[in-house]
PDB file of C-alpha atoms in Angstrom:
ATOM      1  CA  UNK A  29     -10.073 207.442 240.165  1.00 65.00           C
ATOM      2  CA  UNK A  30      -9.768 203.713 239.508  1.00 78.00           C
ATOM      3  CA  UNK A  31     -12.717 201.397 239.484  1.00 91.00           C
ATOM      4  CA  UNK A  32     -13.026 199.638 242.841  1.00 94.00           C
ATOM      5  CA  UNK A  33     -13.911 196.026 243.589  1.00 93.00           C
ATOM      6  CA  UNK A  34     -14.826 195.288 247.197  1.00 93.00           C
ATOM      7  CA  UNK A  35     -13.560 198.772 248.095  1.00 92.00           C
ATOM      8  CA  UNK A  36     -10.096 198.006 246.732  1.00 92.00           C
ATOM      9  CA  UNK A  37      -8.262 199.231 243.663  1.00 90.00           C
ATOM     10  CA  UNK A  38      -7.318 196.692 241.025  1.00 85.00           C
ATOM     11  CA  UNK A  39      -5.035 196.748 238.005  1.00 84.00           C
ATOM     12  CA  UNK A  40      -6.778 196.810 234.661  1.00 85.00           C
ATOM     13  CA  UNK A  41      -7.036 193.231 233.371  1.00 89.00           C
ATOM     14  CA  UNK A  42      -5.739 192.254 229.937  1.00 91.00           C
ATOM     15  CA  UNK A  43      -8.607 189.758 229.508  1.00 93.00           C
ATOM     16  CA  UNK A  44     -11.976 189.233 231.156  1.00 95.00           C
ATOM     17  CA  UNK A  45     -10.743 185.790 232.221  1.00 93.00           C
ATOM     18  CA  UNK A  46      -7.972 187.456 234.204  1.00 94.00           C
ATOM     19  CA  UNK A  47     -10.530 189.657 235.961  1.00 94.00           C
ATOM     20  CA  UNK A  48     -12.673 186.681 236.960  1.00 95.00           C
ATOM     21  CA  UNK A  49      -9.645 184.677 238.109  1.00 94.00           C
ATOM     22  CA  UNK A  50      -8.641 187.528 240.405  1.00 93.00           C
ATOM     23  CA  UNK A  51     -12.202 188.203 241.603  1.00 93.00           C
ATOM     24  CA  UNK A  52     -14.010 184.867 242.003  1.00 94.00           C
ATOM     25  CA  UNK A  53     -16.929 186.570 243.773  1.00 95.00           C
ATOM     26  CA  UNK A  54     -17.736 188.330 240.474  1.00 96.00           C
ATOM     27  CA  UNK A  55     -17.967 184.890 238.859  1.00 96.00           C
ATOM     28  CA  UNK A  56     -20.349 183.699 241.558  1.00 96.00           C
ATOM     29  CA  UNK A  57     -22.456 186.851 241.290  1.00 97.00           C
ATOM     30  CA  UNK A  58     -22.648 186.434 237.513  1.00 97.00           C
ATOM     31  CA  UNK A  59     -23.726 182.793 237.808  1.00 97.00           C
ATOM     32  CA  UNK A  60     -26.398 183.794 240.315  1.00 97.00           C
ATOM     33  CA  UNK A  61     -27.640 186.557 238.007  1.00 98.00           C
ATOM     34  CA  UNK A  62     -27.840 184.208 235.015  1.00 97.00           C
ATOM     35  CA  UNK A  63     -29.915 181.772 237.067  1.00 97.00           C
ATOM     36  CA  UNK A  64     -32.575 184.337 237.939  1.00 97.00           C
ATOM     37  CA  UNK A  65     -35.968 183.864 236.256  1.00 96.00           C
ATOM     38  CA  UNK A  66     -36.766 185.969 233.196  1.00 96.00           C
ATOM     39  CA  UNK A  67     -39.282 188.734 233.977  1.00 96.00           C
ATOM     40  CA  UNK A  68     -41.780 189.887 231.346  1.00 95.00           C
ATOM     41  CA  UNK A  69     -41.994 193.613 232.114  1.00 95.00           C
ATOM     42  CA  UNK A  70     -45.317 195.428 232.087  1.00 90.00           C
ATOM     43  CA  UNK A  71     -45.229 198.315 229.614  1.00 90.00           C
ATOM     44  CA  UNK A  72     -47.203 200.506 232.035  1.00 92.00           C
ATOM     45  CA  UNK A  73     -44.180 200.970 234.282  1.00 92.00           C
ATOM     46  CA  UNK A  74     -41.404 200.654 231.693  1.00 97.00           C
ATOM     47  CA  UNK A  75     -39.044 202.999 229.912  1.00 98.00           C
ATOM     48  CA  UNK A  76     -37.374 200.939 227.198  1.00 98.00           C
ATOM     49  CA  UNK A  77     -33.838 201.877 226.119  1.00 98.00           C
ATOM     50  CA  UNK A  78     -32.682 200.982 222.618  1.00 98.00           C
ATOM     51  CA  UNK A  79     -29.162 200.527 221.240  1.00 97.00           C
ATOM     52  CA  UNK A  80     -27.036 203.695 221.568  1.00 98.00           C
ATOM     53  CA  UNK A  81     -29.490 205.248 224.000  1.00 98.00           C
ATOM     54  CA  UNK A  82     -29.382 205.950 227.712  1.00 98.00           C
ATOM     55  CA  UNK A  83     -31.953 207.097 230.235  1.00 98.00           C
ATOM     56  CA  UNK A  84     -31.675 208.160 233.864  1.00 98.00           C
ATOM     57  CA  UNK A  85     -34.276 208.724 236.551  1.00 98.00           C
ATOM     58  CA  UNK A  86     -34.927 208.735 240.295  1.00 98.00           C
ATOM     59  CA  UNK A  87     -37.277 206.841 242.637  1.00 97.00           C
ATOM     60  CA  UNK A  88     -39.648 209.824 242.881  1.00 96.00           C
ATOM     61  CA  UNK A  89     -40.430 209.512 239.150  1.00 96.00           C
ATOM     62  CA  UNK A  90     -44.132 208.601 238.898  1.00 93.00           C
ATOM     63  CA  UNK A  91     -43.930 207.796 235.178  1.00 95.00           C
ATOM     64  CA  UNK A  92     -41.172 205.165 235.250  1.00 97.00           C
ATOM     65  CA  UNK A  93     -40.489 202.423 237.780  1.00 96.00           C
ATOM     66  CA  UNK A  94     -38.452 200.097 235.513  1.00 98.00           C
ATOM     67  CA  UNK A  95     -35.687 200.908 233.043  1.00 98.00           C
ATOM     68  CA  UNK A  96     -35.086 198.107 230.577  1.00 98.00           C
ATOM     69  CA  UNK A  97     -33.250 197.028 227.443  1.00 98.00           C
ATOM     70  CA  UNK A  98     -32.679 193.785 225.569  1.00 97.00           C
ATOM     71  CA  UNK A  99     -31.580 192.235 222.248  1.00 96.00           C
ATOM     72  CA  UNK A 100     -27.962 192.557 223.434  1.00 97.00           C
ATOM     73  CA  UNK A 101     -25.649 189.967 221.901  1.00 97.00           C
ATOM     74  CA  UNK A 102     -22.180 191.494 221.660  1.00 97.00           C
ATOM     75  CA  UNK A 103     -23.624 194.752 223.039  1.00 97.00           C
ATOM     76  CA  UNK A 104     -23.375 195.449 226.772  1.00 98.00           C
ATOM     77  CA  UNK A 105     -26.062 196.837 229.064  1.00 98.00           C
ATOM     78  CA  UNK A 106     -24.558 199.318 231.509  1.00 98.00           C
ATOM     79  CA  UNK A 107     -26.185 200.431 234.761  1.00 98.00           C
ATOM     80  CA  UNK A 108     -24.795 203.110 237.060  1.00 98.00           C
ATOM     81  CA  UNK A 109     -26.654 203.845 240.300  1.00 98.00           C
ATOM     82  CA  UNK A 110     -26.067 206.191 243.223  1.00 98.00           C
ATOM     83  CA  UNK A 111     -26.964 204.422 246.460  1.00 97.00           C
ATOM     84  CA  UNK A 112     -27.751 207.668 248.282  1.00 96.00           C
ATOM     85  CA  UNK A 113     -30.093 209.405 245.846  1.00 96.00           C
ATOM     86  CA  UNK A 114     -31.311 206.228 244.135  1.00 97.00           C
ATOM     87  CA  UNK A 115     -30.646 207.889 240.776  1.00 98.00           C
ATOM     88  CA  UNK A 116     -30.010 205.240 238.138  1.00 98.00           C
ATOM     89  CA  UNK A 117     -29.012 205.218 234.485  1.00 98.00           C
ATOM     90  CA  UNK A 118     -29.285 202.389 231.959  1.00 98.00           C
ATOM     91  CA  UNK A 119     -27.382 202.493 228.666  1.00 98.00           C
ATOM     92  CA  UNK A 120     -27.203 200.089 225.721  1.00 98.00           C
ATOM     93  CA  UNK A 121     -23.606 200.233 224.475  1.00 98.00           C
ATOM     94  CA  UNK A 122     -22.326 198.705 221.236  1.00 97.00           C
ATOM     95  CA  UNK A 123     -18.720 199.889 221.289  1.00 95.00           C
ATOM     96  CA  UNK A 124     -19.208 202.650 218.731  1.00 94.00           C
ATOM     97  CA  UNK A 125     -17.735 205.335 221.011  1.00 95.00           C
ATOM     98  CA  UNK A 126     -17.207 203.931 224.496  1.00 97.00           C
ATOM     99  CA  UNK A 127     -14.731 206.602 225.608  1.00 97.00           C
ATOM    100  CA  UNK A 128     -17.222 209.404 224.968  1.00 97.00           C
ATOM    101  CA  UNK A 129     -20.295 207.476 226.130  1.00 98.00           C
ATOM    102  CA  UNK A 130     -19.219 206.465 229.640  1.00 98.00           C
ATOM    103  CA  UNK A 131     -18.807 210.057 230.902  1.00 97.00           C
ATOM    104  CA  UNK A 132     -22.354 210.803 229.696  1.00 98.00           C
ATOM    105  CA  UNK A 133     -23.700 207.828 231.666  1.00 98.00           C
ATOM    106  CA  UNK A 134     -21.860 208.802 234.852  1.00 98.00           C
ATOM    107  CA  UNK A 135     -22.873 212.461 234.509  1.00 97.00           C
ATOM    108  CA  UNK A 136     -26.518 211.486 234.067  1.00 98.00           C
ATOM    109  CA  UNK A 137     -26.451 209.935 237.551  1.00 98.00           C
ATOM    110  CA  UNK A 138     -24.278 212.493 239.339  1.00 97.00           C
ATOM    111  CA  UNK A 139     -26.422 215.352 238.031  1.00 96.00           C
ATOM    112  CA  UNK A 140     -29.432 213.768 239.757  1.00 96.00           C
ATOM    113  CA  UNK A 141     -27.485 213.096 242.970  1.00 95.00           C
ATOM    114  CA  UNK A 142     -25.824 216.418 243.825  1.00 86.00           C
ATOM    115  CA  UNK A 143     -28.016 216.900 246.910  1.00 84.00           C
ATOM    116  CA  UNK A 144     -27.085 213.507 248.376  1.00 84.00           C
ATOM    117  CA  UNK A 145     -24.301 213.768 250.944  1.00 83.00           C
ATOM    118  CA  UNK A 146     -24.084 210.023 251.446  1.00 92.00           C
ATOM    119  CA  UNK A 147     -23.971 207.036 249.122  1.00 95.00           C
ATOM    120  CA  UNK A 148     -21.690 205.822 246.360  1.00 96.00           C
ATOM    121  CA  UNK A 149     -21.715 205.112 242.629  1.00 97.00           C
ATOM    122  CA  UNK A 150     -22.150 201.451 241.721  1.00 98.00           C
ATOM    123  CA  UNK A 151     -21.631 199.856 238.316  1.00 98.00           C
ATOM    124  CA  UNK A 152     -23.376 196.827 236.830  1.00 98.00           C
ATOM    125  CA  UNK A 153     -22.321 195.323 233.483  1.00 98.00           C
ATOM    126  CA  UNK A 154     -24.336 192.656 231.656  1.00 98.00           C
ATOM    127  CA  UNK A 155     -23.841 191.450 228.101  1.00 98.00           C
ATOM    128  CA  UNK A 156     -21.649 189.900 225.499  1.00 97.00           C
ATOM    129  CA  UNK A 157     -20.706 186.238 225.096  1.00 97.00           C
ATOM    130  CA  UNK A 158     -17.864 184.139 223.678  1.00 96.00           C
ATOM    131  CA  UNK A 159     -18.350 185.243 220.087  1.00 95.00           C
ATOM    132  CA  UNK A 160     -15.866 184.081 217.473  1.00 93.00           C
ATOM    133  CA  UNK A 161     -14.691 187.576 216.516  1.00 94.00           C
ATOM    134  CA  UNK A 162     -14.040 188.520 220.176  1.00 95.00           C
ATOM    135  CA  UNK A 163     -16.220 191.620 219.768  1.00 96.00           C
ATOM    136  CA  UNK A 164     -17.726 191.053 223.225  1.00 97.00           C
ATOM    137  CA  UNK A 165     -14.318 190.695 224.853  1.00 96.00           C
ATOM    138  CA  UNK A 166     -13.104 193.940 223.257  1.00 97.00           C
ATOM    139  CA  UNK A 167     -16.167 195.856 224.450  1.00 98.00           C
ATOM    140  CA  UNK A 168     -15.946 194.372 227.948  1.00 97.00           C
ATOM    141  CA  UNK A 169     -12.336 195.510 228.299  1.00 97.00           C
ATOM    142  CA  UNK A 170     -13.054 198.904 226.740  1.00 97.00           C
ATOM    143  CA  UNK A 171     -15.862 199.570 229.222  1.00 97.00           C
ATOM    144  CA  UNK A 172     -13.748 198.497 232.192  1.00 96.00           C
ATOM    145  CA  UNK A 173     -10.835 200.656 231.016  1.00 95.00           C
ATOM    146  CA  UNK A 174     -13.054 203.681 230.450  1.00 96.00           C
ATOM    147  CA  UNK A 175     -14.766 203.459 233.833  1.00 96.00           C
ATOM    148  CA  UNK A 176     -11.281 203.049 235.310  1.00 94.00           C
ATOM    149  CA  UNK A 177     -10.399 206.480 233.878  1.00 94.00           C
ATOM    150  CA  UNK A 178     -13.342 208.419 235.322  1.00 95.00           C
ATOM    151  CA  UNK A 179     -12.679 211.016 238.015  1.00 94.00           C
ATOM    152  CA  UNK A 180     -15.455 209.625 240.221  1.00 95.00           C
ATOM    153  CA  UNK A 181     -14.981 206.657 242.539  1.00 95.00           C
ATOM    154  CA  UNK A 182     -17.115 203.850 241.107  1.00 96.00           C
ATOM    155  CA  UNK A 183     -17.672 200.405 242.615  1.00 97.00           C
ATOM    156  CA  UNK A 184     -18.041 197.408 240.285  1.00 97.00           C
ATOM    157  CA  UNK A 185     -20.840 195.260 241.708  1.00 97.00           C
ATOM    158  CA  UNK A 186     -22.141 193.112 238.843  1.00 97.00           C
ATOM    159  CA  UNK A 187     -19.989 191.827 235.984  1.00 97.00           C
ATOM    160  CA  UNK A 188     -22.021 189.313 233.988  1.00 98.00           C
ATOM    161  CA  UNK A 189     -20.070 189.742 230.750  1.00 98.00           C
ATOM    162  CA  UNK A 190     -18.535 187.726 227.912  1.00 96.00           C
ATOM    163  CA  UNK A 191     -17.616 184.211 229.166  1.00 96.00           C
ATOM    164  CA  UNK A 192     -19.798 184.567 232.270  1.00 97.00           C
ATOM    165  CA  UNK A 193     -22.824 185.255 230.029  1.00 98.00           C
ATOM    166  CA  UNK A 194     -22.165 182.428 227.583  1.00 97.00           C
ATOM    167  CA  UNK A 195     -23.968 179.193 226.814  1.00 97.00           C
ATOM    168  CA  UNK A 196     -23.676 176.632 224.016  1.00 95.00           C
ATOM    169  CA  UNK A 197     -26.901 176.003 222.076  1.00 94.00           C
ATOM    170  CA  UNK A 198     -26.837 173.494 219.204  1.00 91.00           C
ATOM    171  CA  UNK A 199     -23.096 173.946 218.831  1.00 93.00           C
ATOM    172  CA  UNK A 200     -23.177 177.744 218.855  1.00 93.00           C
ATOM    173  CA  UNK A 201     -22.181 180.187 221.571  1.00 96.00           C
ATOM    174  CA  UNK A 202     -25.025 182.467 222.667  1.00 96.00           C
ATOM    175  CA  UNK A 203     -25.670 184.898 225.527  1.00 97.00           C
ATOM    176  CA  UNK A 204     -27.502 183.541 228.547  1.00 98.00           C
ATOM    177  CA  UNK A 205     -29.034 186.944 229.311  1.00 98.00           C
ATOM    178  CA  UNK A 206     -30.104 189.153 226.396  1.00 97.00           C
ATOM    179  CA  UNK A 207     -31.964 191.789 228.383  1.00 98.00           C
ATOM    180  CA  UNK A 208     -32.260 193.318 231.829  1.00 98.00           C
ATOM    181  CA  UNK A 209     -34.620 195.439 233.842  1.00 98.00           C
ATOM    182  CA  UNK A 210     -33.719 197.772 236.701  1.00 98.00           C
ATOM    183  CA  UNK A 211     -36.201 198.492 239.474  1.00 98.00           C
ATOM    184  CA  UNK A 212     -35.867 202.249 239.928  1.00 98.00           C
ATOM    185  CA  UNK A 213     -37.127 202.165 243.521  1.00 97.00           C
ATOM    186  CA  UNK A 214     -34.882 199.384 244.833  1.00 97.00           C
ATOM    187  CA  UNK A 215     -32.013 199.254 242.344  1.00 97.00           C
ATOM    188  CA  UNK A 216     -32.583 195.523 241.772  1.00 97.00           C
ATOM    189  CA  UNK A 217     -31.362 194.138 238.441  1.00 98.00           C
ATOM    190  CA  UNK A 218     -33.068 191.168 236.813  1.00 98.00           C
ATOM    191  CA  UNK A 219     -33.072 189.335 233.457  1.00 98.00           C
ATOM    192  CA  UNK A 220     -35.995 190.660 231.454  1.00 98.00           C
ATOM    193  CA  UNK A 221     -37.887 190.594 228.182  1.00 96.00           C
ATOM    194  CA  UNK A 222     -40.124 193.282 226.753  1.00 95.00           C
ATOM    195  CA  UNK A 223     -43.185 192.598 224.578  1.00 89.00           C
ATOM    196  CA  UNK A 224     -43.360 196.315 223.716  1.00 90.00           C
ATOM    197  CA  UNK A 225     -40.358 198.548 223.057  1.00 93.00           C
ATOM    198  CA  UNK A 226     -41.863 201.958 222.467  1.00 88.00           C
ATOM    199  CA  UNK A 227     -42.486 204.706 222.210  1.00 96.00           C
ATOM    200  CA  UNK A 228     -41.500 205.411 218.576  1.00 96.00           C
ATOM    201  CA  UNK A 229     -39.698 202.079 218.244  1.00 96.00           C
ATOM    202  CA  UNK A 230     -39.169 202.275 214.466  1.00 96.00           C
ATOM    203  CA  UNK A 231     -38.033 205.912 214.544  1.00 97.00           C
ATOM    204  CA  UNK A 232     -35.488 205.203 217.246  1.00 97.00           C
ATOM    205  CA  UNK A 233     -34.218 202.111 215.434  1.00 97.00           C
ATOM    206  CA  UNK A 234     -33.893 204.153 212.234  1.00 96.00           C
ATOM    207  CA  UNK A 235     -31.791 206.733 214.076  1.00 96.00           C
ATOM    208  CA  UNK A 236     -29.346 204.056 215.208  1.00 96.00           C
ATOM    209  CA  UNK A 237     -29.361 202.237 211.852  1.00 94.00           C
ATOM    210  CA  UNK A 238     -28.325 205.451 210.072  1.00 94.00           C
ATOM    211  CA  UNK A 239     -25.399 206.095 212.401  1.00 93.00           C
ATOM    212  CA  UNK A 240     -26.896 208.064 215.272  1.00 94.00           C
ATOM    213  CA  UNK A 241     -24.616 208.218 218.307  1.00 95.00           C
ATOM    214  CA  UNK A 242     -25.368 207.655 222.003  1.00 97.00           C
ATOM    215  CA  UNK A 243     -28.202 209.938 223.129  1.00 98.00           C
ATOM    216  CA  UNK A 244     -30.187 210.705 226.279  1.00 98.00           C
ATOM    217  CA  UNK A 245     -33.869 209.982 225.621  1.00 98.00           C
ATOM    218  CA  UNK A 246     -35.521 210.968 228.906  1.00 98.00           C
ATOM    219  CA  UNK A 247     -36.230 214.076 230.958  1.00 97.00           C
ATOM    220  CA  UNK A 248     -37.060 212.672 234.398  1.00 96.00           C
ATOM    221  CA  UNK A 249     -38.044 216.074 235.798  1.00 95.00           C
ATOM    222  CA  UNK A 250     -41.020 216.173 233.417  1.00 95.00           C
ATOM    223  CA  UNK A 251     -41.560 212.491 232.679  1.00 95.00           C
ATOM    224  CA  UNK A 252     -40.904 213.086 228.986  1.00 96.00           C
ATOM    225  CA  UNK A 253     -39.354 210.776 226.414  1.00 97.00           C
ATOM    226  CA  UNK A 254     -37.686 212.997 223.821  1.00 97.00           C
ATOM    227  CA  UNK A 255     -36.615 211.633 220.420  1.00 96.00           C
ATOM    228  CA  UNK A 256     -34.590 213.662 217.973  1.00 94.00           C
ATOM    229  CA  UNK A 257     -34.597 215.659 215.909  1.00 95.00           C
ATOM    230  CA  UNK A 258     -32.733 213.070 213.820  1.00 93.00           C
ATOM    231  CA  UNK A 259     -31.033 213.450 210.454  1.00 92.00           C
ATOM    232  CA  UNK A 260     -30.434 210.889 207.739  1.00 92.00           C
ATOM    233  CA  UNK A 261     -29.715 211.008 204.033  1.00 84.00           C
ATOM    234  CA  UNK A 262     -32.637 210.885 201.630  1.00 77.00           C
ATOM    235  CA  UNK A 263     -30.751 208.727 199.132  1.00 78.00           C
ATOM    236  CA  UNK A 264     -29.902 205.703 201.256  1.00 84.00           C
ATOM    237  CA  UNK A 265     -29.358 202.642 199.051  1.00 90.00           C
ATOM    238  CA  UNK A 266     -31.219 200.188 201.264  1.00 93.00           C
ATOM    239  CA  UNK A 267     -34.317 199.002 199.356  1.00 92.00           C
ATOM    240  CA  UNK A 268     -32.508 195.869 198.135  1.00 93.00           C
ATOM    241  CA  UNK A 269     -32.374 194.518 201.711  1.00 92.00           C
ATOM    242  CA  UNK A 270     -36.135 193.967 201.675  1.00 94.00           C
ATOM    243  CA  UNK A 271     -35.787 191.111 199.179  1.00 94.00           C
ATOM    244  CA  UNK A 272     -32.793 189.435 200.803  1.00 94.00           C
ATOM    245  CA  UNK A 273     -32.956 186.114 202.629  1.00 95.00           C
ATOM    246  CA  UNK A 274     -32.770 185.863 206.407  1.00 94.00           C
ATOM    247  CA  UNK A 275     -29.288 184.346 206.156  1.00 95.00           C
ATOM    248  CA  UNK A 276     -27.962 187.254 204.082  1.00 96.00           C
ATOM    249  CA  UNK A 277     -29.422 189.844 206.459  1.00 95.00           C
ATOM    250  CA  UNK A 278     -27.952 188.034 209.448  1.00 94.00           C
ATOM    251  CA  UNK A 279     -24.559 187.706 207.762  1.00 94.00           C
ATOM    252  CA  UNK A 280     -24.202 191.375 206.815  1.00 94.00           C
ATOM    253  CA  UNK A 281     -26.281 193.301 209.354  1.00 94.00           C
ATOM    254  CA  UNK A 282     -25.375 191.473 212.572  1.00 93.00           C
ATOM    255  CA  UNK A 283     -22.188 191.279 214.633  1.00 90.00           C
ATOM    256  CA  UNK A 284     -23.272 187.803 215.797  1.00 93.00           C
ATOM    257  CA  UNK A 285     -25.399 185.989 213.164  1.00 93.00           C
ATOM    258  CA  UNK A 286     -25.700 182.719 215.072  1.00 92.00           C
ATOM    259  CA  UNK A 287     -26.758 184.362 218.334  1.00 94.00           C
ATOM    260  CA  UNK A 288     -29.435 186.868 217.356  1.00 94.00           C
ATOM    261  CA  UNK A 289     -32.948 186.555 218.825  1.00 93.00           C
ATOM    262  CA  UNK A 290     -35.616 185.143 216.486  1.00 92.00           C
ATOM    263  CA  UNK A 291     -37.121 188.544 215.664  1.00 93.00           C
ATOM    264  CA  UNK A 292     -33.841 190.142 214.495  1.00 95.00           C
ATOM    265  CA  UNK A 293     -34.499 189.885 210.750  1.00 95.00           C
ATOM    266  CA  UNK A 294     -38.058 191.192 211.034  1.00 94.00           C
ATOM    267  CA  UNK A 295     -36.786 194.058 213.180  1.00 95.00           C
ATOM    268  CA  UNK A 296     -34.186 194.967 210.542  1.00 95.00           C
ATOM    269  CA  UNK A 297     -36.757 194.848 207.753  1.00 96.00           C
ATOM    270  CA  UNK A 298     -39.268 196.974 209.670  1.00 96.00           C
ATOM    271  CA  UNK A 299     -36.544 199.556 210.337  1.00 96.00           C
ATOM    272  CA  UNK A 300     -35.540 199.651 206.667  1.00 95.00           C
ATOM    273  CA  UNK A 301     -39.204 199.867 205.613  1.00 95.00           C
ATOM    274  CA  UNK A 302     -39.625 202.847 207.961  1.00 95.00           C
ATOM    275  CA  UNK A 303     -36.657 204.601 206.335  1.00 95.00           C
ATOM    276  CA  UNK A 304     -38.070 203.902 202.868  1.00 94.00           C
ATOM    277  CA  UNK A 305     -41.410 205.428 203.936  1.00 94.00           C
ATOM    278  CA  UNK A 306     -39.612 208.441 205.385  1.00 94.00           C
ATOM    279  CA  UNK A 307     -36.695 209.245 203.055  1.00 91.00           C
ATOM    280  CA  UNK A 308     -36.483 212.701 204.611  1.00 89.00           C
ATOM    281  CA  UNK A 309     -36.277 212.888 208.375  1.00 92.00           C
ATOM    282  CA  UNK A 310     -37.276 216.565 208.418  1.00 91.00           C
ATOM    283  CA  UNK A 311     -40.997 215.844 208.072  1.00 91.00           C
ATOM    284  CA  UNK A 312     -40.930 213.782 211.263  1.00 95.00           C
ATOM    285  CA  UNK A 313     -39.737 216.785 213.287  1.00 94.00           C
ATOM    286  CA  UNK A 314     -41.831 219.838 212.344  1.00 91.00           C
ATOM    287  CA  UNK A 315     -40.013 223.047 213.099  1.00 91.00           C
ATOM    288  CA  UNK A 316     -36.915 221.057 214.021  1.00 92.00           C
ATOM    289  CA  UNK A 317     -38.553 220.027 217.311  1.00 95.00           C
ATOM    290  CA  UNK A 318     -38.166 216.600 218.935  1.00 95.00           C
ATOM    291  CA  UNK A 319     -40.954 214.073 219.178  1.00 96.00           C
ATOM    292  CA  UNK A 320     -42.102 213.983 222.815  1.00 97.00           C
ATOM    293  CA  UNK A 321     -44.050 211.330 224.685  1.00 97.00           C
ATOM    294  CA  UNK A 322     -45.586 211.332 228.161  1.00 96.00           C
ATOM    295  CA  UNK A 323     -47.290 208.619 230.181  1.00 95.00           C
ATOM    296  CA  UNK A 324     -51.015 208.505 229.376  1.00 91.00           C
ATOM    297  CA  UNK A 325     -53.721 207.626 231.897  1.00 84.00           C
ATOM    298  CA  UNK A 326     -53.938 203.997 230.710  1.00 86.00           C
ATOM    299  CA  UNK A 327     -50.176 203.557 231.086  1.00 88.00           C
ATOM    300  CA  UNK A 328     -48.956 203.704 227.496  1.00 90.00           C
ATOM    301  CA  UNK A 329     -46.658 206.407 226.139  1.00 95.00           C
ATOM    302  CA  UNK A 330     -48.632 209.002 224.174  1.00 95.00           C
ATOM    303  CA  UNK A 331     -47.202 211.655 221.874  1.00 94.00           C
ATOM    304  CA  UNK A 332     -47.516 215.183 223.217  1.00 92.00           C
ATOM    305  CA  UNK A 333     -46.513 218.636 221.950  1.00 89.00           C
ATOM    306  CA  UNK A 334     -42.860 219.621 222.469  1.00 81.00           C
ATOM    307  CA  UNK A 335     -42.420 222.046 225.332  1.00 72.00           C
TER     308      UNK A 335
END
């Protein structure tokens, strides 16, 4: 079924500008979203989603009340929510395999909504900017085209992407919104930042850095974050990056060197250092079991035995 806007079908646009010209209310919604205040999300209620990850849950989940992700430059943050069940999924998409990722995102929500006889699927897209290589534009159009091809009826509600998420800073284009949170109980989206990005932040970053594909990290029925098992080569030639300048790391390890957040280089180096400390991934997953984390009494994620 085609993606719907205001309950009406629309032809797939050839550019994001064409979409916004045809749907001025999406422009206005995007401007309103960009003007919202940035929320610093409390880790005690948060499930943080990294690049090439997705997580879905429902309002009855006592462990998670906010799904969040940030550090998106050319990447897009994708939210699908069912208005009847309240089930919601957040994914951090980088364009590596959009056609295979979107069905996973939709299925994550529909599988939690099969008992709901009323309600509809709604889509929210945030991310990208007017980058010189047009990487954001390509991902925006790829996401729209892929959602257009799904068998489910899906309503596009928020479209704060590419030129509608762009601002000039010191002569460079940058995103206005780098991160979002989703209130699981109400479905509200808001610009957000996250002082803590666990659990297992370095492990999860290492998985993505070494080519890991889109993966579901959360079992909402048990309140468990599940990571891995992951695999990477023990002979990665990456040690030389640790002595490179910030400019070199930005030039070769970023899709948008002039738009990255200030901590990008340190994040890259900490990920590479983690891989150098753990040349074999097998030792991190005894018996080939995933690392599991549950919400501890004080609110942080604590590692627990795999079930």
